[in-house]
CSV table of C-alpha atoms in Angstrom, one decimal:
chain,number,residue,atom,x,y,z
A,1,UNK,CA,-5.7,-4.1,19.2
A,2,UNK,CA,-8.3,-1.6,17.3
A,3,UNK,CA,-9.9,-4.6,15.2
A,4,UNK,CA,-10.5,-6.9,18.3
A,5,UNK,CA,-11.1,-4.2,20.5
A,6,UNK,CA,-13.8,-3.5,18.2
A,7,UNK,CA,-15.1,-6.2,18.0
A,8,UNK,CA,-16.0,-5.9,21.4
A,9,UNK,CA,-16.5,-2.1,22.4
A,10,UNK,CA,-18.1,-1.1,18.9
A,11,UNK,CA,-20.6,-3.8,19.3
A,12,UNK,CA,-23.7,-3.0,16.8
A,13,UNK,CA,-20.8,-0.3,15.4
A,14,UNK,CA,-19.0,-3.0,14.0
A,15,UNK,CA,-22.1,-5.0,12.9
A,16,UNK,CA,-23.4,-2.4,11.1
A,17,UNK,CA,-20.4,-1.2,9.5
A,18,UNK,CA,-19.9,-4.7,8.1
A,19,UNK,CA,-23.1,-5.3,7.2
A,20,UNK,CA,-23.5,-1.7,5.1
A,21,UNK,CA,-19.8,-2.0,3.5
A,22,UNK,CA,-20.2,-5.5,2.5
A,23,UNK,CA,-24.5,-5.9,1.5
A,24,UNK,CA,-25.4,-2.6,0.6
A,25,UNK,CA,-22.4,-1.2,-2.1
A,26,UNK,CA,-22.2,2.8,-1.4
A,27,UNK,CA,-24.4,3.4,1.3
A,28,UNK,CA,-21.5,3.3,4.1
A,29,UNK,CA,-19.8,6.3,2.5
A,30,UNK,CA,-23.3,8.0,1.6
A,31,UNK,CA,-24.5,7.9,5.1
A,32,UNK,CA,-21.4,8.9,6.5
A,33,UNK,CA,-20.6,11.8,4.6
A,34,UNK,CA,-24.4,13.3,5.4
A,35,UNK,CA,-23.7,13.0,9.3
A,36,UNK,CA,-24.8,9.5,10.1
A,37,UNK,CA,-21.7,8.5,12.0
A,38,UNK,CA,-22.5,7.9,15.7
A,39,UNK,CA,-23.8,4.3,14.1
A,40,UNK,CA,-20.8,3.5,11.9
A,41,UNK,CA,-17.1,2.7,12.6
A,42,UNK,CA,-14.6,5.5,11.4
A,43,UNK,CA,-13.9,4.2,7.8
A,44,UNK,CA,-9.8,5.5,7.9
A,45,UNK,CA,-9.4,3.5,11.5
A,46,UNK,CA,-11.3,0.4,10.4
A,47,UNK,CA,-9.7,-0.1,7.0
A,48,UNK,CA,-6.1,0.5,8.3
A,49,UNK,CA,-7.3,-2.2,11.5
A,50,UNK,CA,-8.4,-4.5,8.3
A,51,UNK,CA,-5.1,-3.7,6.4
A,52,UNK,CA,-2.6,-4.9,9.5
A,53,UNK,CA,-5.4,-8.2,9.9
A,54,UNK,CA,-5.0,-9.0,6.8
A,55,UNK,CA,-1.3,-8.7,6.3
A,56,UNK,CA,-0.9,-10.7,9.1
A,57,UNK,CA,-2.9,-13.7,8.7
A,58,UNK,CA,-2.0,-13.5,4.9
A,59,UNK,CA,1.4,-13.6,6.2
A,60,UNK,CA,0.8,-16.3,8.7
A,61,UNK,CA,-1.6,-18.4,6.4
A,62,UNK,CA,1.7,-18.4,3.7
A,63,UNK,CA,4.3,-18.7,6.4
A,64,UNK,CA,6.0,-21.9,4.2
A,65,UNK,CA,5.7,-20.0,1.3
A,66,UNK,CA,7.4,-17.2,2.8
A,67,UNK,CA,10.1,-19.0,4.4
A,68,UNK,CA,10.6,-20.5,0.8
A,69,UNK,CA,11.2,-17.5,-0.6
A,70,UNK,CA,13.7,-16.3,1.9
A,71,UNK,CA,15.5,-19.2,1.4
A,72,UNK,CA,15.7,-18.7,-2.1
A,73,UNK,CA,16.6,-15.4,-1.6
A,74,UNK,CA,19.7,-16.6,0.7
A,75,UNK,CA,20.6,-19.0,-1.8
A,76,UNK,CA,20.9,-16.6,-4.6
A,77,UNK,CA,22.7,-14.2,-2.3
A,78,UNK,CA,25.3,-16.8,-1.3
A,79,UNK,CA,25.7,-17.9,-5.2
A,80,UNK,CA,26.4,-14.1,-5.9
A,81,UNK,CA,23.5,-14.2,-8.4
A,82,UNK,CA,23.5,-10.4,-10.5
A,83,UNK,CA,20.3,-9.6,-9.2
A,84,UNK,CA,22.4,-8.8,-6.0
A,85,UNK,CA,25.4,-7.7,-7.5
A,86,UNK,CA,24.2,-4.2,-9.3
A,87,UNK,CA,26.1,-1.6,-9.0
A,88,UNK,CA,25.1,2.5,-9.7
A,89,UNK,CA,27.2,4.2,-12.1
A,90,UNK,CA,27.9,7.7,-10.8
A,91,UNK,CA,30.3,10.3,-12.4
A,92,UNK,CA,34.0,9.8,-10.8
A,93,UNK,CA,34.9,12.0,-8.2
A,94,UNK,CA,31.2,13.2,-7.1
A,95,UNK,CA,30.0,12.8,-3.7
A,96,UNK,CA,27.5,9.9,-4.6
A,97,UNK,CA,30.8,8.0,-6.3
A,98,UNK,CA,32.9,8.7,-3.3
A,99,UNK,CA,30.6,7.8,-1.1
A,100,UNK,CA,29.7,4.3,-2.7
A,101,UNK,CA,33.0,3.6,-2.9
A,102,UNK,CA,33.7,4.2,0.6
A,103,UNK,CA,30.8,2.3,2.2
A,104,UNK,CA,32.3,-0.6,-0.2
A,105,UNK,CA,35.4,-0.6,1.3
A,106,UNK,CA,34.0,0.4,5.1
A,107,UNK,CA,31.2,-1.7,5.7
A,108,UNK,CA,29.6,-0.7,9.0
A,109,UNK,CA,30.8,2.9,8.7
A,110,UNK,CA,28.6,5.8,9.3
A,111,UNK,CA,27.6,9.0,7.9
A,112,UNK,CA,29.9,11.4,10.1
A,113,UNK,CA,32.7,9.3,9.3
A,114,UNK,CA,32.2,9.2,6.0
A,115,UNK,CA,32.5,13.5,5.7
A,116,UNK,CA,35.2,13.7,7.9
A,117,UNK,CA,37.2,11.2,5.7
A,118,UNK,CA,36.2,12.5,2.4
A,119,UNK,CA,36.1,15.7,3.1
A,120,UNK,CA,32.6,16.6,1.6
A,121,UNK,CA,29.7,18.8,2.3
A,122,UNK,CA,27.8,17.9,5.4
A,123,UNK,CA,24.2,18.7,4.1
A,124,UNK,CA,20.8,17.0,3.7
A,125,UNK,CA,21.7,15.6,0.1
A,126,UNK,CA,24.5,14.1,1.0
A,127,UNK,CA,23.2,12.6,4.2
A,128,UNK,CA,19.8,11.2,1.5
A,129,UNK,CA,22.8,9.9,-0.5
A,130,UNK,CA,24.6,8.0,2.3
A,131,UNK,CA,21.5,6.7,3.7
A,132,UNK,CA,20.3,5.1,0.6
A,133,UNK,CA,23.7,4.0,-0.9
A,134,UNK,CA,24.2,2.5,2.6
A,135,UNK,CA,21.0,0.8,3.2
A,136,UNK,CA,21.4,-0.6,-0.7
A,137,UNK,CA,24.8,-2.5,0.5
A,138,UNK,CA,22.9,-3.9,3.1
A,139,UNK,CA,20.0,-5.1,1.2
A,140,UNK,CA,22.6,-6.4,-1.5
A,141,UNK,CA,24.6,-8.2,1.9
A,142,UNK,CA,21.3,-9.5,3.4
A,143,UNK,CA,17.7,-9.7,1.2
A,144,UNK,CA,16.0,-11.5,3.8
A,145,UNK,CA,16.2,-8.7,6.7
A,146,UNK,CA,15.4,-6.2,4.7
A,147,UNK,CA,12.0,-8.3,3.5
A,148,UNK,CA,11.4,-8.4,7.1
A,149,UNK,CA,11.9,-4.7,7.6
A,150,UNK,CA,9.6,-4.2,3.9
A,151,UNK,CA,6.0,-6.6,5.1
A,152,UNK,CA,5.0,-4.9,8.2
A,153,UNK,CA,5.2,-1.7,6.5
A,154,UNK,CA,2.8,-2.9,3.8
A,155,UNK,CA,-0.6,-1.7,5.2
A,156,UNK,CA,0.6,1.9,5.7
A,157,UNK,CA,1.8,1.9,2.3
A,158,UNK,CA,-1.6,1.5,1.6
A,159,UNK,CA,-2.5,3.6,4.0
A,160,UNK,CA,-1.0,6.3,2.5
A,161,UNK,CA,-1.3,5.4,-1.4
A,162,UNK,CA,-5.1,6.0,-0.8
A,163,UNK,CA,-5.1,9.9,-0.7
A,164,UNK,CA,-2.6,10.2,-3.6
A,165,UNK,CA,-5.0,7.9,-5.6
A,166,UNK,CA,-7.9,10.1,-4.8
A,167,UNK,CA,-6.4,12.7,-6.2
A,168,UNK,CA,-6.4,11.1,-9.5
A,169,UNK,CA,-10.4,9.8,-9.0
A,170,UNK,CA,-11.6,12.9,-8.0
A,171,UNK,CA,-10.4,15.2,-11.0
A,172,UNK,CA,-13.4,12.2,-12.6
A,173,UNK,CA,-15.9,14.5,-10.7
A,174,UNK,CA,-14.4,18.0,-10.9
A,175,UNK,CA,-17.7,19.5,-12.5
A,176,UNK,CA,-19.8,17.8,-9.1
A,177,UNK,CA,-18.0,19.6,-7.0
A,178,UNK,CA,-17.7,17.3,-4.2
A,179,UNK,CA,-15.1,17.8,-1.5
A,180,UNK,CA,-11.9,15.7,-1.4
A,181,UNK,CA,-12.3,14.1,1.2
A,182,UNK,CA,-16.0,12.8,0.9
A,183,UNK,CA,-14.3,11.3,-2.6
A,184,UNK,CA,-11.5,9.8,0.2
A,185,UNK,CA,-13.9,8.2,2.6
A,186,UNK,CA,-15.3,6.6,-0.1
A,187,UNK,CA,-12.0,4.9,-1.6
A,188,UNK,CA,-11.1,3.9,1.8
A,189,UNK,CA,-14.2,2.0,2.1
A,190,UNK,CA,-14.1,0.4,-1.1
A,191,UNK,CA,-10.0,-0.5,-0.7
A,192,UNK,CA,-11.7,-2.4,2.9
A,193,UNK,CA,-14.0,-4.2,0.4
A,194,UNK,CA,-11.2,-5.4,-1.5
A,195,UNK,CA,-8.9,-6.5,1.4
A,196,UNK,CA,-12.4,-8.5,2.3
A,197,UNK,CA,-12.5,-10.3,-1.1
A,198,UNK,CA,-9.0,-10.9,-1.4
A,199,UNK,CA,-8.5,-12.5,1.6
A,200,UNK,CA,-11.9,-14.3,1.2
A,201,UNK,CA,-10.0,-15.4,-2.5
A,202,UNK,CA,-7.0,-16.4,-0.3
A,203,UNK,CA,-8.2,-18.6,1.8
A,204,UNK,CA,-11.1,-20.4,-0.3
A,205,UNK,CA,-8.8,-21.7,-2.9
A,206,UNK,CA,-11.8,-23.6,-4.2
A,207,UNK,CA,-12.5,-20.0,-7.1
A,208,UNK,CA,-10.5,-18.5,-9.3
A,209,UNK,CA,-8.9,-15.4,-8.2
A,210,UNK,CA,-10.6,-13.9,-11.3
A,211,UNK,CA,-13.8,-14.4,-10.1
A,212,UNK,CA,-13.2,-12.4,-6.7
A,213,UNK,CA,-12.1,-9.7,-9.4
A,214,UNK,CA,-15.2,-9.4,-11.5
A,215,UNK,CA,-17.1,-10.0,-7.9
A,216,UNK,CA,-15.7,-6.9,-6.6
A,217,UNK,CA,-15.7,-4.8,-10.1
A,218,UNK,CA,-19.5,-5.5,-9.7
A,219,UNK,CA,-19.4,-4.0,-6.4
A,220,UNK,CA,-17.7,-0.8,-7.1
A,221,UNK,CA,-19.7,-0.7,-10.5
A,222,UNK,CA,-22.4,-0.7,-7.7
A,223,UNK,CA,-21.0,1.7,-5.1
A,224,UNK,CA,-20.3,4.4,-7.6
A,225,UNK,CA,-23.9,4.5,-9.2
A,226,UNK,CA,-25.5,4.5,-5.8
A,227,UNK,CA,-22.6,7.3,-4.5
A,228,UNK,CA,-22.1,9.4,-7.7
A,229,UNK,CA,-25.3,9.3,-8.7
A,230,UNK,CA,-24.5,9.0,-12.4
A,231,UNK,CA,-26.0,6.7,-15.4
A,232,UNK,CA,-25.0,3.5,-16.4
A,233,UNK,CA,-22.5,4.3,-19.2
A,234,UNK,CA,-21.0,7.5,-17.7
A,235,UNK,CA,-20.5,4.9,-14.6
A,236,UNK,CA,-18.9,1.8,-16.2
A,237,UNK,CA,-16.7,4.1,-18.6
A,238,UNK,CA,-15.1,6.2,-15.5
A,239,UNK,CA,-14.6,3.1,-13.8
A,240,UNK,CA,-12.4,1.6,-16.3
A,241,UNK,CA,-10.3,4.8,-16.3
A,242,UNK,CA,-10.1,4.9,-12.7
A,243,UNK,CA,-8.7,1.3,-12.3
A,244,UNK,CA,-6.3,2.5,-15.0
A,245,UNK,CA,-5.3,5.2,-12.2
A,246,UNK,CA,-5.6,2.6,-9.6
A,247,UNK,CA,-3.1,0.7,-11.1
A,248,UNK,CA,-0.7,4.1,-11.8
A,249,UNK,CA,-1.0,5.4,-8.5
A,250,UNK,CA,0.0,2.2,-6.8
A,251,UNK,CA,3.6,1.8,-9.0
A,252,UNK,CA,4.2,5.6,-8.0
A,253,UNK,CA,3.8,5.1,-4.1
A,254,UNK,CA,4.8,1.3,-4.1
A,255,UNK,CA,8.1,2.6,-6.2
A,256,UNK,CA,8.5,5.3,-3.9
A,257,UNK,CA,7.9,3.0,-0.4
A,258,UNK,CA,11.0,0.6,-2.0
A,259,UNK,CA,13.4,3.9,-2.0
A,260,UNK,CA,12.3,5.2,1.4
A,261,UNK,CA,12.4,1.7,2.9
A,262,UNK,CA,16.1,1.4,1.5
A,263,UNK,CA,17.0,4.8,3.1
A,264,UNK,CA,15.6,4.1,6.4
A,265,UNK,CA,17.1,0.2,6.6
């Protein structure tokens, strides 16, 4: 509803959001950061609008591919294949252990019955424990719900990895002094970019995905000199370490969206 809408109600907004992000690398999160924002969209509504776009149409444009891999996944669930057949070693007789064992035996049981017929601590731990061991049985019983429940959560994964990966990029600039979150608005523009490109990769099969890559290195190559303000070298060599970072920062949150999603499934 906020990307459409936009399209409509932002009018020139929209237009010359687009056309700054995309034709002139830098100059969105320049301008906006010095006050210029009555012409622009709000970067952290329009890149979480083209983060739920894009997972949807990706998601409807490999619908077969999808469906493929849920069937696989059912297969190898009904042929009791190890990958769904792991099971956590705790110490015996600790709460996690008891637990396990009892949601193994009691299926669709639930955390109250669970203390009262164990007998253990009702605190937060313990409920964190039951939660996850419990939402793990069910991803083991059924792998295809819980991708269901996983995919729409995607684009606030990414919503949210953003501002941890800042963190990282901005200790590059400690000595400039810049605020955090003039360093956020500008990785939320270029992470918009990159949706762009991908999905532009996605859907014109005819290029390599590689190329899209080196397309949009050029681009941030191009949106840090015009942002930072910095010389060639200093630019190209703290870009290399920052995709490093990129790349760190999204195991950490991705690894960390996999365990919460368990807990909460």
């Amino acid at each position: 509803m906020e990307f459409f809408s936009g399209l409509i109600s932002y009018d020139s907004r929209f237009r010359k959001t687009i056309s700054a992000l995309v034709f002139h690398p830098g100059k969105l999160s320049e301008e906006y950061i010095q006050g210029k924002r009555i012409k622009y969209v709000n970067p952290f509504r329009f890149f979480i609008s083209t983060a739920i776009v894009f997972f949807l149409a990706i998601s409807w444009i490999n619908r077969d591919d999808l469906k493929e891999l849920k069937s696989t996944l059912e297969d190898e669930r009904i042929e009791n294949n190890e990958n769904f057949n792991h099971e956590f070693s705790f110490e015996e007789n600790s709460p996690s252990f008891k637990i396990a064992n009892f949601i193994k035996a009691n299926p669709r049981t639930d955390y109250t019955e669970v203390v009262d017929s164990l007998g253990i601590e009702k605190t937060m731990i313990n409920q964190l424990k039951f939660n996850f061991l419990f939402g793990y049985a069910r991803l083991k019983e059924n792998p295809i719900d819980f991708l269901n429940f996983l995919l729409p959560k995607l684009p606030f994964f990414l919503f949210f990895f953003i501002p941890i990966f800042t963190i990282f990029s901005s200790l590059f600039y400690i000595r400039r002094k810049i605020p955090y979150t003039h360093h956020l608005i500008f990785n939320y523009n270029q992470q918009t970019v990159f949706l762009i490109l991908l999905f532009l990769a996605i859907i014109l099969s005819f290029e390599s995905l590689w190329f899209w890559l080196l397309l949009y290195l050029f681009y941030l190559y191009k949106s840090m000199r015009k942002f930072y303000k910095q010389k060639r070298i200093k630019t190209i060599s703290k870009q290399f370490i920052i995709i490093n970072f990129y790349w760190i920062s999204a195991l950490l949150v991705l690894s960390s969206l996999a365990v919460l999603s368990i807990v909460f499934f």
